[in-house]
JSON list of C-alpha atoms in Angstrom, two decimals:
[
{"chain": "A", "resi": 1, "resn": "MET", "atom": "CA", "xyz": [83.48, 111.82, 13.89]},
{"chain": "A", "resi": 2, "resn": "GLN", "atom": "CA", "xyz": [80.07, 111.78, 15.90]},
{"chain": "A", "resi": 3, "resn": "ASN", "atom": "CA", "xyz": [79.54, 109.22, 18.46]},
{"chain": "A", "resi": 4, "resn": "ILE", "atom": "CA", "xyz": [75.91, 108.29, 18.29]},
{"chain": "A", "resi": 5, "resn": "THR", "atom": "CA", "xyz": [75.26, 105.98, 21.25]},
{"chain": "A", "resi": 6, "resn": "GLY", "atom": "CA", "xyz": [78.52, 104.45, 21.98]},
{"chain": "A", "resi": 7, "resn": "PHE", "atom": "CA", "xyz": [79.91, 104.31, 17.78]},
{"chain": "A", "resi": 8, "resn": "TYR", "atom": "CA", "xyz": [81.95, 106.04, 15.67]},
{"chain": "A", "resi": 9, "resn": "LEU", "atom": "CA", "xyz": [80.65, 107.20, 12.54]},
{"chain": "A", "resi": 10, "resn": "TYR", "atom": "CA", "xyz": [83.95, 108.05, 10.30]},
{"chain": "A", "resi": 11, "resn": "ALA", "atom": "CA", "xyz": [84.01, 109.82, 7.24]},
{"chain": "A", "resi": 12, "resn": "VAL", "atom": "CA", "xyz": [84.30, 108.01, 3.43]},
{"chain": "A", "resi": 13, "resn": "VAL", "atom": "CA", "xyz": [85.83, 110.43, 1.71]},
{"chain": "A", "resi": 14, "resn": "LEU", "atom": "CA", "xyz": [87.55, 110.45, -2.25]},
{"chain": "A", "resi": 15, "resn": "VAL", "atom": "CA", "xyz": [90.70, 113.27, -2.03]},
{"chain": "A", "resi": 16, "resn": "GLU", "atom": "CA", "xyz": [92.36, 114.18, -4.94]},
{"chain": "A", "resi": 17, "resn": "GLY", "atom": "CA", "xyz": [91.35, 110.83, -5.93]},
{"chain": "A", "resi": 18, "resn": "ARG", "atom": "CA", "xyz": [91.66, 108.24, -3.11]},
{"chain": "A", "resi": 19, "resn": "PHE", "atom": "CA", "xyz": [89.61, 107.08, -1.17]},
{"chain": "A", "resi": 20, "resn": "VAL", "atom": "CA", "xyz": [90.31, 107.32, 2.52]},
{"chain": "A", "resi": 21, "resn": "MET", "atom": "CA", "xyz": [88.70, 104.90, 4.89]},
{"chain": "A", "resi": 22, "resn": "ASP", "atom": "CA", "xyz": [89.39, 106.97, 8.30]},
{"chain": "A", "resi": 23, "resn": "ASN", "atom": "CA", "xyz": [90.44, 104.93, 10.51]},
{"chain": "A", "resi": 24, "resn": "PHE", "atom": "CA", "xyz": [88.60, 102.11, 8.69]},
{"chain": "A", "resi": 25, "resn": "PHE", "atom": "CA", "xyz": [91.09, 99.47, 9.53]},
{"chain": "A", "resi": 26, "resn": "SER", "atom": "CA", "xyz": [92.03, 100.14, 12.84]},
{"chain": "A", "resi": 27, "resn": "LEU", "atom": "CA", "xyz": [88.37, 99.61, 13.81]},
{"chain": "A", "resi": 28, "resn": "ILE", "atom": "CA", "xyz": [87.57, 96.58, 12.66]},
{"chain": "A", "resi": 29, "resn": "LYS", "atom": "CA", "xyz": [90.29, 94.72, 14.45]},
{"chain": "A", "resi": 30, "resn": "SER", "atom": "CA", "xyz": [89.55, 91.57, 16.24]},
{"chain": "A", "resi": 31, "resn": "PRO", "atom": "CA", "xyz": [89.69, 91.74, 19.50]},
{"chain": "A", "resi": 32, "resn": "LYS", "atom": "CA", "xyz": [91.69, 89.06, 19.94]},
{"chain": "A", "resi": 33, "resn": "THR", "atom": "CA", "xyz": [95.17, 90.77, 20.07]},
{"chain": "A", "resi": 34, "resn": "ILE", "atom": "CA", "xyz": [97.28, 89.26, 17.51]},
{"chain": "A", "resi": 35, "resn": "ASN", "atom": "CA", "xyz": [101.08, 89.89, 20.02]},
{"chain": "A", "resi": 36, "resn": "SER", "atom": "CA", "xyz": [103.59, 89.88, 17.25]},
{"chain": "A", "resi": 37, "resn": "GLU", "atom": "CA", "xyz": [105.25, 90.21, 14.09]},
{"chain": "A", "resi": 38, "resn": "ARG", "atom": "CA", "xyz": [105.93, 86.43, 14.83]},
{"chain": "A", "resi": 39, "resn": "ASP", "atom": "CA", "xyz": [101.93, 85.42, 15.65]},
{"chain": "A", "resi": 40, "resn": "VAL", "atom": "CA", "xyz": [101.15, 86.76, 12.33]},
{"chain": "A", "resi": 41, "resn": "ARG", "atom": "CA", "xyz": [103.76, 84.56, 10.30]},
{"chain": "A", "resi": 42, "resn": "MET", "atom": "CA", "xyz": [102.22, 81.97, 12.31]},
{"chain": "A", "resi": 43, "resn": "MET", "atom": "CA", "xyz": [98.56, 82.00, 11.54]},
{"chain": "A", "resi": 44, "resn": "ALA", "atom": "CA", "xyz": [97.64, 79.61, 8.80]},
{"chain": "A", "resi": 45, "resn": "PRO", "atom": "CA", "xyz": [97.30, 80.70, 5.28]},
{"chain": "A", "resi": 46, "resn": "LEU", "atom": "CA", "xyz": [94.17, 80.43, 4.36]},
{"chain": "A", "resi": 47, "resn": "VAL", "atom": "CA", "xyz": [93.12, 82.41, 7.89]},
{"chain": "A", "resi": 48, "resn": "LEU", "atom": "CA", "xyz": [94.50, 84.90, 5.84]},
{"chain": "A", "resi": 49, "resn": "ALA", "atom": "CA", "xyz": [93.14, 84.33, 2.51]},
{"chain": "A", "resi": 50, "resn": "TYR", "atom": "CA", "xyz": [90.16, 84.46, 4.14]},
{"chain": "A", "resi": 51, "resn": "ILE", "atom": "CA", "xyz": [89.84, 88.31, 6.18]},
{"chain": "A", "resi": 52, "resn": "GLY", "atom": "CA", "xyz": [91.93, 89.40, 3.26]},
{"chain": "A", "resi": 53, "resn": "ASP", "atom": "CA", "xyz": [88.90, 88.03, 1.02]},
{"chain": "A", "resi": 54, "resn": "ALA", "atom": "CA", "xyz": [86.44, 90.34, 3.73]},
{"chain": "A", "resi": 55, "resn": "ILE", "atom": "CA", "xyz": [89.42, 93.03, 3.26]},
{"chain": "A", "resi": 56, "resn": "PHE", "atom": "CA", "xyz": [88.77, 92.82, -0.77]},
{"chain": "A", "resi": 57, "resn": "GLU", "atom": "CA", "xyz": [85.13, 92.91, -1.07]},
{"chain": "A", "resi": 58, "resn": "ILE", "atom": "CA", "xyz": [84.37, 95.96, 1.49]},
{"chain": "A", "resi": 59, "resn": "TYR", "atom": "CA", "xyz": [87.04, 98.27, -0.10]},
{"chain": "A", "resi": 60, "resn": "VAL", "atom": "CA", "xyz": [85.64, 97.78, -3.85]},
{"chain": "A", "resi": 61, "resn": "ARG", "atom": "CA", "xyz": [82.35, 97.63, -2.64]},
{"chain": "A", "resi": 62, "resn": "ASN", "atom": "CA", "xyz": [83.03, 101.29, -0.67]},
{"chain": "A", "resi": 63, "resn": "HIS", "atom": "CA", "xyz": [84.82, 102.01, -3.94]},
{"chain": "A", "resi": 64, "resn": "ILE", "atom": "CA", "xyz": [82.07, 101.08, -6.38]},
{"chain": "A", "resi": 65, "resn": "ILE", "atom": "CA", "xyz": [79.63, 102.73, -4.44]},
{"chain": "A", "resi": 66, "resn": "ALA", "atom": "CA", "xyz": [81.52, 105.95, -4.28]},
{"chain": "A", "resi": 67, "resn": "THR", "atom": "CA", "xyz": [81.98, 106.29, -8.21]},
{"chain": "A", "resi": 68, "resn": "SER", "atom": "CA", "xyz": [78.44, 105.51, -8.86]},
{"chain": "A", "resi": 69, "resn": "ASN", "atom": "CA", "xyz": [75.36, 106.52, -9.00]},
{"chain": "A", "resi": 70, "resn": "THR", "atom": "CA", "xyz": [73.62, 102.90, -9.80]},
{"chain": "A", "resi": 71, "resn": "SER", "atom": "CA", "xyz": [70.74, 100.51, -8.75]},
{"chain": "A", "resi": 72, "resn": "VAL", "atom": "CA", "xyz": [72.31, 98.03, -5.93]},
{"chain": "A", "resi": 73, "resn": "ASN", "atom": "CA", "xyz": [71.75, 94.64, -8.80]},
{"chain": "A", "resi": 74, "resn": "ILE", "atom": "CA", "xyz": [74.14, 96.86, -11.24]},
{"chain": "A", "resi": 75, "resn": "MET", "atom": "CA", "xyz": [76.89, 97.61, -8.18]},
{"chain": "A", "resi": 76, "resn": "HIS", "atom": "CA", "xyz": [76.43, 93.87, -7.57]},
{"chain": "A", "resi": 77, "resn": "LYS", "atom": "CA", "xyz": [77.61, 93.14, -10.56]},
{"chain": "A", "resi": 78, "resn": "ARG", "atom": "CA", "xyz": [80.73, 95.90, -11.33]},
{"chain": "A", "resi": 79, "resn": "ALA", "atom": "CA", "xyz": [81.97, 94.19, -8.27]},
{"chain": "A", "resi": 80, "resn": "THR", "atom": "CA", "xyz": [82.04, 90.68, -9.44]},
{"chain": "A", "resi": 81, "resn": "LYS", "atom": "CA", "xyz": [84.43, 92.04, -11.89]},
{"chain": "A", "resi": 82, "resn": "TYR", "atom": "CA", "xyz": [86.98, 93.46, -9.23]},
{"chain": "A", "resi": 83, "resn": "VAL", "atom": "CA", "xyz": [86.78, 90.35, -6.75]},
{"chain": "A", "resi": 84, "resn": "LYS", "atom": "CA", "xyz": [86.52, 87.06, -9.09]},
{"chain": "A", "resi": 85, "resn": "ALA", "atom": "CA", "xyz": [89.81, 84.95, -9.02]},
{"chain": "A", "resi": 86, "resn": "LYS", "atom": "CA", "xyz": [90.71, 85.87, -12.47]},
{"chain": "A", "resi": 87, "resn": "SER", "atom": "CA", "xyz": [90.85, 89.35, -11.69]},
{"chain": "A", "resi": 88, "resn": "GLN", "atom": "CA", "xyz": [93.10, 88.30, -8.19]},
{"chain": "A", "resi": 89, "resn": "ALA", "atom": "CA", "xyz": [94.97, 86.51, -10.22]},
{"chain": "A", "resi": 90, "resn": "ILE", "atom": "CA", "xyz": [95.59, 89.66, -12.62]},
{"chain": "A", "resi": 91, "resn": "ILE", "atom": "CA", "xyz": [96.44, 91.83, -10.00]},
{"chain": "A", "resi": 92, "resn": "VAL", "atom": "CA", "xyz": [98.41, 89.58, -7.73]},
{"chain": "A", "resi": 93, "resn": "HIS", "atom": "CA", "xyz": [100.91, 88.67, -11.24]},
{"chain": "A", "resi": 94, "resn": "ALA", "atom": "CA", "xyz": [101.02, 93.20, -12.07]},
{"chain": "A", "resi": 95, "resn": "LEU", "atom": "CA", "xyz": [101.82, 93.91, -8.49]},
{"chain": "A", "resi": 96, "resn": "GLU", "atom": "CA", "xyz": [104.45, 91.08, -8.15]},
{"chain": "A", "resi": 97, "resn": "ASN", "atom": "CA", "xyz": [107.79, 93.12, -8.97]},
{"chain": "A", "resi": 98, "resn": "GLN", "atom": "CA", "xyz": [106.54, 95.40, -6.62]},
{"chain": "A", "resi": 99, "resn": "LEU", "atom": "CA", "xyz": [105.73, 93.47, -3.86]},
{"chain": "A", "resi": 100, "resn": "GLU", "atom": "CA", "xyz": [108.74, 92.75, -0.75]},
{"chain": "A", "resi": 101, "resn": "GLU", "atom": "CA", "xyz": [110.19, 89.60, -0.73]},
{"chain": "A", "resi": 102, "resn": "ASP", "atom": "CA", "xyz": [108.06, 88.71, 3.15]},
{"chain": "A", "resi": 103, "resn": "GLU", "atom": "CA", "xyz": [104.73, 89.87, 0.87]},
{"chain": "A", "resi": 104, "resn": "TRP", "atom": "CA", "xyz": [105.19, 87.64, -2.23]},
{"chain": "A", "resi": 105, "resn": "GLN", "atom": "CA", "xyz": [106.30, 84.64, 0.49]},
{"chain": "A", "resi": 106, "resn": "VAL", "atom": "CA", "xyz": [102.73, 84.97, 1.94]},
{"chain": "A", "resi": 107, "resn": "VAL", "atom": "CA", "xyz": [101.68, 84.52, -1.53]},
{"chain": "A", "resi": 108, "resn": "LYS", "atom": "CA", "xyz": [103.34, 81.80, -2.22]},
{"chain": "A", "resi": 109, "resn": "LYS", "atom": "CA", "xyz": [102.12, 80.32, 0.64]},
{"chain": "A", "resi": 110, "resn": "GLY", "atom": "CA", "xyz": [98.48, 81.65, 0.51]},
{"chain": "A", "resi": 111, "resn": "ARG", "atom": "CA", "xyz": [98.42, 80.25, -3.59]},
{"chain": "A", "resi": 112, "resn": "ASN", "atom": "CA", "xyz": [100.31, 76.61, -2.33]},
{"chain": "A", "resi": 113, "resn": "GLN", "atom": "CA", "xyz": [97.73, 76.31, 0.37]},
{"chain": "A", "resi": 114, "resn": "LYS", "atom": "CA", "xyz": [95.20, 72.80, -0.09]},
{"chain": "A", "resi": 115, "resn": "THR", "atom": "CA", "xyz": [91.99, 73.77, 0.52]},
{"chain": "A", "resi": 116, "resn": "ALA", "atom": "CA", "xyz": [87.97, 72.12, 0.77]},
{"chain": "A", "resi": 117, "resn": "THR", "atom": "CA", "xyz": [86.66, 73.56, -2.16]},
{"chain": "A", "resi": 118, "resn": "SER", "atom": "CA", "xyz": [86.78, 73.32, -5.72]},
{"chain": "A", "resi": 119, "resn": "PRO", "atom": "CA", "xyz": [87.26, 76.59, -8.23]},
{"chain": "A", "resi": 120, "resn": "LYS", "atom": "CA", "xyz": [83.44, 76.89, -9.52]},
{"chain": "A", "resi": 121, "resn": "ASN", "atom": "CA", "xyz": [83.33, 78.54, -12.01]},
{"chain": "A", "resi": 122, "resn": "ALA", "atom": "CA", "xyz": [87.56, 79.72, -12.06]},
{"chain": "A", "resi": 123, "resn": "GLU", "atom": "CA", "xyz": [89.94, 77.94, -13.30]},
{"chain": "A", "resi": 124, "resn": "LEU", "atom": "CA", "xyz": [92.17, 76.20, -10.77]},
{"chain": "A", "resi": 125, "resn": "ILE", "atom": "CA", "xyz": [95.08, 78.26, -11.12]},
{"chain": "A", "resi": 126, "resn": "ASP", "atom": "CA", "xyz": [93.46, 81.59, -10.55]},
{"chain": "A", "resi": 127, "resn": "TYR", "atom": "CA", "xyz": [91.48, 80.23, -7.90]},
{"chain": "A", "resi": 128, "resn": "LYS", "atom": "CA", "xyz": [95.37, 80.01, -5.53]},
{"chain": "A", "resi": 129, "resn": "TYR", "atom": "CA", "xyz": [96.72, 82.98, -7.36]},
{"chain": "A", "resi": 130, "resn": "ALA", "atom": "CA", "xyz": [93.37, 84.76, -5.57]},
{"chain": "A", "resi": 131, "resn": "THR", "atom": "CA", "xyz": [94.12, 83.19, -2.40]},
{"chain": "A", "resi": 132, "resn": "GLY", "atom": "CA", "xyz": [97.39, 83.38, -2.56]},
{"chain": "A", "resi": 133, "resn": "PHE", "atom": "CA", "xyz": [96.53, 88.03, -3.15]},
{"chain": "A", "resi": 134, "resn": "GLU", "atom": "CA", "xyz": [93.26, 87.40, -0.18]},
{"chain": "A", "resi": 135, "resn": "ALA", "atom": "CA", "xyz": [95.88, 85.84, 1.91]},
{"chain": "A", "resi": 136, "resn": "LEU", "atom": "CA", "xyz": [98.34, 89.19, 1.53]},
{"chain": "A", "resi": 137, "resn": "LEU", "atom": "CA", "xyz": [95.21, 91.61, 2.39]},
{"chain": "A", "resi": 138, "resn": "GLY", "atom": "CA", "xyz": [94.90, 89.55, 5.38]},
{"chain": "A", "resi": 139, "resn": "TYR", "atom": "CA", "xyz": [98.82, 89.43, 6.59]},
{"chain": "A", "resi": 140, "resn": "LEU", "atom": "CA", "xyz": [99.22, 93.48, 5.92]},
{"chain": "A", "resi": 141, "resn": "PHE", "atom": "CA", "xyz": [96.11, 93.94, 7.77]},
{"chain": "A", "resi": 142, "resn": "TYR", "atom": "CA", "xyz": [97.15, 91.92, 11.39]},
{"chain": "A", "resi": 143, "resn": "LEU", "atom": "CA", "xyz": [100.44, 93.24, 11.19]},
{"chain": "A", "resi": 144, "resn": "GLY", "atom": "CA", "xyz": [99.11, 96.23, 11.14]},
{"chain": "A", "resi": 145, "resn": "LYS", "atom": "CA", "xyz": [100.38, 97.89, 7.68]},
{"chain": "A", "resi": 146, "resn": "HIS", "atom": "CA", "xyz": [96.93, 99.47, 6.90]},
{"chain": "A", "resi": 147, "resn": "ASP", "atom": "CA", "xyz": [99.23, 102.32, 4.56]},
{"chain": "A", "resi": 148, "resn": "ARG", "atom": "CA", "xyz": [100.51, 99.49, 2.57]},
{"chain": "A", "resi": 149, "resn": "LEU", "atom": "CA", "xyz": [97.35, 97.62, 2.88]},
{"chain": "A", "resi": 150, "resn": "ILE", "atom": "CA", "xyz": [95.71, 100.66, 1.79]},
{"chain": "A", "resi": 151, "resn": "GLU", "atom": "CA", "xyz": [98.37, 100.98, -1.41]},
{"chain": "A", "resi": 152, "resn": "ILE", "atom": "CA", "xyz": [97.65, 97.06, -2.48]},
{"chain": "A", "resi": 153, "resn": "LEU", "atom": "CA", "xyz": [94.12, 97.98, -2.53]},
{"chain": "A", "resi": 154, "resn": "GLU", "atom": "CA", "xyz": [94.57, 101.04, -4.42]},
{"chain": "A", "resi": 155, "resn": "LYS", "atom": "CA", "xyz": [96.97, 99.65, -7.70]},
{"chain": "A", "resi": 156, "resn": "SER", "atom": "CA", "xyz": [94.42, 96.49, -7.09]},
{"chain": "A", "resi": 157, "resn": "VAL", "atom": "CA", "xyz": [91.69, 98.46, -8.47]},
{"chain": "A", "resi": 158, "resn": "VAL", "atom": "CA", "xyz": [93.86, 100.56, -11.39]},
{"chain": "A", "resi": 159, "resn": "ILE", "atom": "CA", "xyz": [94.73, 97.09, -12.20]},
{"chain": "A", "resi": 160, "resn": "ILE", "atom": "CA", "xyz": [91.69, 95.66, -12.62]},
{"chain": "A", "resi": 161, "resn": "GLU", "atom": "CA", "xyz": [89.48, 99.37, -14.92]},
{"chain": "A", "resi": 162, "resn": "LYS", "atom": "CA", "xyz": [92.52, 99.51, -16.62]},
{"chain": "A", "resi": 163, "resn": "GLU", "atom": "CA", "xyz": [91.36, 95.29, -18.03]},
{"chain": "A", "resi": 164, "resn": "LEU", "atom": "CA", "xyz": [87.92, 95.61, -17.99]},
{"chain": "A", "resi": 165, "resn": "SER", "atom": "CA", "xyz": [88.31, 98.85, -19.98]},
{"chain": "A", "resi": 166, "resn": "ILE", "atom": "CA", "xyz": [91.16, 96.88, -22.75]},
{"chain": "A", "resi": 167, "resn": "LYS", "atom": "CA", "xyz": [88.45, 94.48, -22.37]},
{"chain": "A", "resi": 168, "resn": "GLY", "atom": "CA", "xyz": [85.19, 96.82, -23.26]},
{"chain": "A", "resi": 169, "resn": "ASN", "atom": "CA", "xyz": [83.02, 96.16, -20.53]}
]
């Protein structure tokens, strides 16, 4: 780690096929303290999905940057294949049997939320499951279960890469 004008640079490295985002989640933790697990459980599922969306996006972008040497335009096109609602619905269905009961409850709460927007390029059911998936990521983040969060993110990338290879994308 190197301190440059008050900021610490943390390495993002590939170690034995695993992306290590050293202390990344603790660095971006909100200055507002979430005091307890109860506080997290009381958060609105759409709030959890809001932060979960950002977490998934940055994880996917980091993955693509670490595994590609191409233009930003091509990287963006690749990233959209991972983060679109259909892909996230595929992920959550593939992970369903691997989730703890409380994790699946968060997915269901996120899925069942009414949203003010309607999906432009997705089926409504996929959009709902994507919201549930993003809520799960936010839930794990705010609980401080970073190892579990990373585990789910890693599995998510594998699931979508397998799906893309099957479809020839």
